[in-house]
């Protein structure tokens, strides 16, 4: 399996058989409202976050296929991970993937495009800590010119914020170090 890095990107996407959450990041997947451009009956959007490698979302329609995540407020995003399995899905496996972000629908723009070759496992796409309220994953092409696509799982990660340093950095706040003391950091 190979990845072709798109023009103008910094860190390349990586293929990995296992996905681990870093200690400095949190999984933002459950904080978003998910939607897809289309779905075959019985293979809907809920299967993208069910935690199982034997289930998958299957699109039903013309390309590009789209997975959209809408967060209630802007969040910091650090990477997107997409699980695919070429051995099982063959022509249903994504080959060209575009990541789009925006703080609202009117400013959604393409952040990066990746081409992967016969992925088996997680396609991990770094996002350089971008802030967004809308995240779109577009499947522009599949292997062997397939029409519909299979995506087994999607996870979105962002940096974990240190509560005490966030409180201490705000103007007019006292910089307490202990979590128990932070409740006395402001006067009402």
PDB file of C-alpha atoms in Angstrom:
ATOM      1  CA  UNK A   1       0.000   0.000   0.000  1.00  0.00           C
ATOM      2  CA  UNK A   2       1.276   3.447  -0.961  1.00  0.00           C
ATOM      3  CA  UNK A   3       0.192   7.039  -0.485  1.00  0.00           C
ATOM      4  CA  UNK A   4       0.787   9.813  -2.993  1.00  0.00           C
ATOM      5  CA  UNK A   5       1.121  13.149  -1.219  1.00  0.00           C
ATOM      6  CA  UNK A   6      -0.899  16.001  -2.683  1.00  0.00           C
ATOM      7  CA  UNK A   7       0.663  19.277  -3.760  1.00  0.00           C
ATOM      8  CA  UNK A   8       1.192  21.844  -1.007  1.00  0.00           C
ATOM      9  CA  UNK A   9       0.703  19.531   1.963  1.00  0.00           C
ATOM     10  CA  UNK A  10       3.083  19.331   4.901  1.00  0.00           C
ATOM     11  CA  UNK A  11       2.949  15.986   6.660  1.00  0.00           C
ATOM     12  CA  UNK A  12       1.940  13.003   4.520  1.00  0.00           C
ATOM     13  CA  UNK A  13      -0.927  10.702   5.402  1.00  0.00           C
ATOM     14  CA  UNK A  14       0.064   7.362   6.916  1.00  0.00           C
ATOM     15  CA  UNK A  15      -1.283   3.836   6.671  1.00  0.00           C
ATOM     16  CA  UNK A  16      -1.400   1.839   9.908  1.00  0.00           C
ATOM     17  CA  UNK A  17      -3.019  -1.435  10.928  1.00  0.00           C
ATOM     18  CA  UNK A  18      -3.885  -0.178  14.428  1.00  0.00           C
ATOM     19  CA  UNK A  19      -5.023   3.245  15.540  1.00  0.00           C
ATOM     20  CA  UNK A  20      -3.967   4.633  18.898  1.00  0.00           C
ATOM     21  CA  UNK A  21      -5.153   7.806  20.525  1.00  0.00           C
ATOM     22  CA  UNK A  22      -2.246   9.934  21.725  1.00  0.00           C
ATOM     23  CA  UNK A  23      -2.120  11.112  25.337  1.00  0.00           C
ATOM     24  CA  UNK A  24      -2.171  14.733  24.131  1.00  0.00           C
ATOM     25  CA  UNK A  25      -5.313  14.324  22.018  1.00  0.00           C
ATOM     26  CA  UNK A  26      -8.966  13.449  22.419  1.00  0.00           C
ATOM     27  CA  UNK A  27     -11.461  11.713  20.154  1.00  0.00           C
ATOM     28  CA  UNK A  28     -13.945  14.305  18.875  1.00  0.00           C
ATOM     29  CA  UNK A  29     -16.011  11.855  16.821  1.00  0.00           C
ATOM     30  CA  UNK A  30     -18.936  11.677  19.269  1.00  0.00           C
ATOM     31  CA  UNK A  31     -19.136  15.474  19.598  1.00  0.00           C
ATOM     32  CA  UNK A  32     -20.318  15.963  16.008  1.00  0.00           C
ATOM     33  CA  UNK A  33     -23.558  15.493  14.122  1.00  0.00           C
ATOM     34  CA  UNK A  34     -22.826  13.090  11.245  1.00  0.00           C
ATOM     35  CA  UNK A  35     -24.424  12.921   7.807  1.00  0.00           C
ATOM     36  CA  UNK A  36     -23.600  11.254   4.499  1.00  0.00           C
ATOM     37  CA  UNK A  37     -24.424  12.100   0.895  1.00  0.00           C
ATOM     38  CA  UNK A  38     -26.181   8.744   0.385  1.00  0.00           C
ATOM     39  CA  UNK A  39     -26.395   5.266   1.896  1.00  0.00           C
ATOM     40  CA  UNK A  40     -27.549   1.785   0.901  1.00  0.00           C
ATOM     41  CA  UNK A  41     -30.337   0.497   3.180  1.00  0.00           C
ATOM     42  CA  UNK A  42     -28.773  -1.194   6.208  1.00  0.00           C
ATOM     43  CA  UNK A  43     -25.369   0.489   5.658  1.00  0.00           C
ATOM     44  CA  UNK A  44     -25.972   3.964   7.047  1.00  0.00           C
ATOM     45  CA  UNK A  45     -23.986   6.662   8.758  1.00  0.00           C
ATOM     46  CA  UNK A  46     -24.255   5.003  12.199  1.00  0.00           C
ATOM     47  CA  UNK A  47     -21.882   2.242  11.049  1.00  0.00           C
ATOM     48  CA  UNK A  48     -19.043   4.759  10.659  1.00  0.00           C
ATOM     49  CA  UNK A  49     -18.773   5.136  14.444  1.00  0.00           C
ATOM     50  CA  UNK A  50     -19.921   1.739  15.768  1.00  0.00           C
ATOM     51  CA  UNK A  51     -16.352   0.610  16.599  1.00  0.00           C
ATOM     52  CA  UNK A  52     -16.582  -2.577  14.522  1.00  0.00           C
ATOM     53  CA  UNK A  53     -14.240  -3.471  11.658  1.00  0.00           C
ATOM     54  CA  UNK A  54     -16.739  -5.885  10.084  1.00  0.00           C
ATOM     55  CA  UNK A  55     -19.380  -3.207   9.384  1.00  0.00           C
ATOM     56  CA  UNK A  56     -19.233  -0.312   6.927  1.00  0.00           C
ATOM     57  CA  UNK A  57     -21.065   2.645   5.442  1.00  0.00           C
ATOM     58  CA  UNK A  58     -21.868   2.060   1.777  1.00  0.00           C
ATOM     59  CA  UNK A  59     -22.692   4.971  -0.487  1.00  0.00           C
ATOM     60  CA  UNK A  60     -25.456   4.762  -3.057  1.00  0.00           C
ATOM     61  CA  UNK A  61     -25.161   7.205  -5.919  1.00  0.00           C
ATOM     62  CA  UNK A  62     -22.807   9.281  -8.001  1.00  0.00           C
ATOM     63  CA  UNK A  63     -19.379  10.429  -6.879  1.00  0.00           C
ATOM     64  CA  UNK A  64     -18.150  12.323  -5.013  1.00  0.00           C
ATOM     65  CA  UNK A  65     -19.407  10.588  -1.878  1.00  0.00           C
ATOM     66  CA  UNK A  66     -19.405  12.781   1.196  1.00  0.00           C
ATOM     67  CA  UNK A  67     -19.197  12.272   4.957  1.00  0.00           C
ATOM     68  CA  UNK A  68     -19.992  15.481   6.850  1.00  0.00           C
ATOM     69  CA  UNK A  69     -19.373  16.222  10.518  1.00  0.00           C
ATOM     70  CA  UNK A  70     -20.907  19.342  12.056  1.00  0.00           C
ATOM     71  CA  UNK A  71     -19.724  20.413  15.491  1.00  0.00           C
ATOM     72  CA  UNK A  72     -21.877  22.619  17.744  1.00  0.00           C
ATOM     73  CA  UNK A  73     -18.997  25.070  18.077  1.00  0.00           C
ATOM     74  CA  UNK A  74     -15.607  25.407  16.367  1.00  0.00           C
ATOM     75  CA  UNK A  75     -13.120  22.753  17.511  1.00  0.00           C
ATOM     76  CA  UNK A  76      -9.405  22.281  16.990  1.00  0.00           C
ATOM     77  CA  UNK A  77      -8.766  19.290  14.691  1.00  0.00           C
ATOM     78  CA  UNK A  78      -5.397  17.528  14.518  1.00  0.00           C
ATOM     79  CA  UNK A  79      -6.050  14.416  12.405  1.00  0.00           C
ATOM     80  CA  UNK A  80      -8.672  12.318  10.641  1.00  0.00           C
ATOM     81  CA  UNK A  81      -8.452   8.516  10.527  1.00  0.00           C
ATOM     82  CA  UNK A  82     -10.406   6.480   7.972  1.00  0.00           C
ATOM     83  CA  UNK A  83     -10.565   2.665   8.132  1.00  0.00           C
ATOM     84  CA  UNK A  84     -10.672   0.798   4.810  1.00  0.00           C
ATOM     85  CA  UNK A  85      -9.860  -2.750   3.684  1.00  0.00           C
ATOM     86  CA  UNK A  86      -8.959  -3.285   0.030  1.00  0.00           C
ATOM     87  CA  UNK A  87      -8.641  -7.083   0.522  1.00  0.00           C
ATOM     88  CA  UNK A  88     -12.353  -7.330   1.336  1.00  0.00           C
ATOM     89  CA  UNK A  89     -13.878  -4.340  -0.463  1.00  0.00           C
ATOM     90  CA  UNK A  90     -11.803  -4.182  -3.686  1.00  0.00           C
ATOM     91  CA  UNK A  91     -13.502  -1.699  -6.085  1.00  0.00           C
ATOM     92  CA  UNK A  92     -15.502  -0.195  -3.198  1.00  0.00           C
ATOM     93  CA  UNK A  93     -12.274   1.006  -1.518  1.00  0.00           C
ATOM     94  CA  UNK A  94     -11.567   4.763  -1.618  1.00  0.00           C
ATOM     95  CA  UNK A  95      -8.534   5.796  -3.662  1.00  0.00           C
ATOM     96  CA  UNK A  96      -8.713   9.611  -3.731  1.00  0.00           C
ATOM     97  CA  UNK A  97      -9.877  11.428  -0.589  1.00  0.00           C
ATOM     98  CA  UNK A  98     -10.315  15.167  -0.042  1.00  0.00           C
ATOM     99  CA  UNK A  99     -10.618  16.815   3.375  1.00  0.00           C
ATOM    100  CA  UNK A 100     -12.620  20.060   3.508  1.00  0.00           C
ATOM    101  CA  UNK A 101     -13.099  22.293   6.566  1.00  0.00           C
ATOM    102  CA  UNK A 102     -14.814  25.540   7.509  1.00  0.00           C
ATOM    103  CA  UNK A 103     -16.038  27.549  10.453  1.00  0.00           C
ATOM    104  CA  UNK A 104     -19.462  27.711   8.736  1.00  0.00           C
ATOM    105  CA  UNK A 105     -20.978  26.350   5.516  1.00  0.00           C
ATOM    106  CA  UNK A 106     -20.192  29.498   3.528  1.00  0.00           C
ATOM    107  CA  UNK A 107     -16.408  29.193   4.025  1.00  0.00           C
ATOM    108  CA  UNK A 108     -15.841  25.444   3.629  1.00  0.00           C
ATOM    109  CA  UNK A 109     -12.661  24.958   1.608  1.00  0.00           C
ATOM    110  CA  UNK A 110     -10.378  22.123   0.544  1.00  0.00           C
ATOM    111  CA  UNK A 111      -7.593  21.547   3.041  1.00  0.00           C
ATOM    112  CA  UNK A 112      -5.868  18.595   1.391  1.00  0.00           C
ATOM    113  CA  UNK A 113      -6.303  15.716  -1.035  1.00  0.00           C
ATOM    114  CA  UNK A 114      -4.699  12.278  -0.611  1.00  0.00           C
ATOM    115  CA  UNK A 115      -4.375   9.345  -2.988  1.00  0.00           C
ATOM    116  CA  UNK A 116      -3.971   5.888  -1.447  1.00  0.00           C
ATOM    117  CA  UNK A 117      -3.185   2.574  -3.065  1.00  0.00           C
ATOM    118  CA  UNK A 118      -4.921  -0.574  -1.789  1.00  0.00           C
ATOM    119  CA  UNK A 119      -5.224   0.514   1.891  1.00  0.00           C
ATOM    120  CA  UNK A 120      -5.645  -2.125   4.586  1.00  0.00           C
ATOM    121  CA  UNK A 121      -6.278  -0.531   7.962  1.00  0.00           C
ATOM    122  CA  UNK A 122      -6.340   3.112   8.957  1.00  0.00           C
ATOM    123  CA  UNK A 123      -5.555   6.009   6.635  1.00  0.00           C
ATOM    124  CA  UNK A 124      -4.350   8.707   9.043  1.00  0.00           C
ATOM    125  CA  UNK A 125      -4.430  12.247   7.646  1.00  0.00           C
ATOM    126  CA  UNK A 126      -2.763  14.984   9.760  1.00  0.00           C
ATOM    127  CA  UNK A 127      -4.543  18.350   9.733  1.00  0.00           C
ATOM    128  CA  UNK A 128      -1.964  20.714  11.322  1.00  0.00           C
ATOM    129  CA  UNK A 129      -4.301  21.759  14.170  1.00  0.00           C
ATOM    130  CA  UNK A 130      -6.949  23.502  12.067  1.00  0.00           C
ATOM    131  CA  UNK A 131      -9.998  25.075  13.753  1.00  0.00           C
ATOM    132  CA  UNK A 132     -13.354  24.191  12.187  1.00  0.00           C
ATOM    133  CA  UNK A 133     -17.050  23.685  12.811  1.00  0.00           C
ATOM    134  CA  UNK A 134     -17.656  21.750   9.588  1.00  0.00           C
ATOM    135  CA  UNK A 135     -15.510  18.824   8.413  1.00  0.00           C
ATOM    136  CA  UNK A 136     -16.161  17.031   5.135  1.00  0.00           C
ATOM    137  CA  UNK A 137     -14.514  13.867   3.869  1.00  0.00           C
ATOM    138  CA  UNK A 138     -15.054  13.503   0.126  1.00  0.00           C
ATOM    139  CA  UNK A 139     -14.401  10.247  -1.714  1.00  0.00           C
ATOM    140  CA  UNK A 140     -13.524  11.435  -5.216  1.00  0.00           C
ATOM    141  CA  UNK A 141     -12.491   8.073  -6.710  1.00  0.00           C
ATOM    142  CA  UNK A 142     -12.415   4.384  -5.812  1.00  0.00           C
ATOM    143  CA  UNK A 143     -10.022   1.622  -6.794  1.00  0.00           C
ATOM    144  CA  UNK A 144     -10.730  -0.150 -10.102  1.00  0.00           C
ATOM    145  CA  UNK A 145     -13.117   2.693 -11.063  1.00  0.00           C
ATOM    146  CA  UNK A 146     -15.704   1.531  -8.535  1.00  0.00           C
ATOM    147  CA  UNK A 147     -18.861   3.588  -8.224  1.00  0.00           C
ATOM    148  CA  UNK A 148     -20.056   3.164  -4.622  1.00  0.00           C
ATOM    149  CA  UNK A 149     -17.693   3.181  -1.668  1.00  0.00           C
ATOM    150  CA  UNK A 150     -17.181   1.313   1.627  1.00  0.00           C
ATOM    151  CA  UNK A 151     -15.750   3.129   4.653  1.00  0.00           C
ATOM    152  CA  UNK A 152     -15.453   0.956   7.743  1.00  0.00           C
ATOM    153  CA  UNK A 153     -14.776   3.553  10.462  1.00  0.00           C
ATOM    154  CA  UNK A 154     -13.923   7.244  10.813  1.00  0.00           C
ATOM    155  CA  UNK A 155     -12.333   8.920  13.833  1.00  0.00           C
ATOM    156  CA  UNK A 156     -11.524  12.587  14.295  1.00  0.00           C
ATOM    157  CA  UNK A 157      -8.970  13.775  16.836  1.00  0.00           C
ATOM    158  CA  UNK A 158      -8.086  17.133  18.336  1.00  0.00           C
ATOM    159  CA  UNK A 159      -5.586  18.330  20.922  1.00  0.00           C
ATOM    160  CA  UNK A 160      -6.468  17.779  24.573  1.00  0.00           C
ATOM    161  CA  UNK A 161      -6.644  21.107  26.384  1.00  0.00           C
ATOM    162  CA  UNK A 162      -5.054  21.570  29.784  1.00  0.00           C
ATOM    163  CA  UNK A 163      -7.822  23.140  31.902  1.00  0.00           C
ATOM    164  CA  UNK A 164      -5.517  24.892  34.381  1.00  0.00           C
ATOM    165  CA  UNK A 165      -3.316  26.506  31.718  1.00  0.00           C
ATOM    166  CA  UNK A 166      -6.411  27.632  29.778  1.00  0.00           C
ATOM    167  CA  UNK A 167      -7.861  29.319  32.868  1.00  0.00           C
ATOM    168  CA  UNK A 168      -4.552  30.903  33.831  1.00  0.00           C
ATOM    169  CA  UNK A 169      -4.039  32.383  30.355  1.00  0.00           C
ATOM    170  CA  UNK A 170      -7.320  34.329  30.349  1.00  0.00           C
ATOM    171  CA  UNK A 171      -7.153  38.053  31.266  1.00  0.00           C
ATOM    172  CA  UNK A 172      -8.323  38.845  34.787  1.00  0.00           C
ATOM    173  CA  UNK A 173      -7.855  35.258  35.976  1.00  0.00           C
ATOM    174  CA  UNK A 174      -5.589  34.058  38.734  1.00  0.00           C
ATOM    175  CA  UNK A 175      -3.232  31.291  37.609  1.00  0.00           C
ATOM    176  CA  UNK A 176      -3.956  28.533  40.107  1.00  0.00           C
ATOM    177  CA  UNK A 177      -2.130  25.255  39.445  1.00  0.00           C
ATOM    178  CA  UNK A 178      -4.320  22.788  41.359  1.00  0.00           C
ATOM    179  CA  UNK A 179      -7.601  21.808  39.711  1.00  0.00           C
ATOM    180  CA  UNK A 180      -9.429  22.120  43.060  1.00  0.00           C
ATOM    181  CA  UNK A 181      -8.292  25.760  43.327  1.00  0.00           C
ATOM    182  CA  UNK A 182      -9.431  26.867  39.868  1.00  0.00           C
ATOM    183  CA  UNK A 183     -12.989  27.447  41.148  1.00  0.00           C
ATOM    184  CA  UNK A 184     -11.598  30.479  43.041  1.00  0.00           C
ATOM    185  CA  UNK A 185      -9.921  31.956  39.961  1.00  0.00           C
ATOM    186  CA  UNK A 186     -12.581  34.598  39.270  1.00  0.00           C
ATOM    187  CA  UNK A 187     -14.736  36.964  41.295  1.00  0.00           C
ATOM    188  CA  UNK A 188     -18.384  37.432  40.342  1.00  0.00           C
TER     189      UNK A 188
END
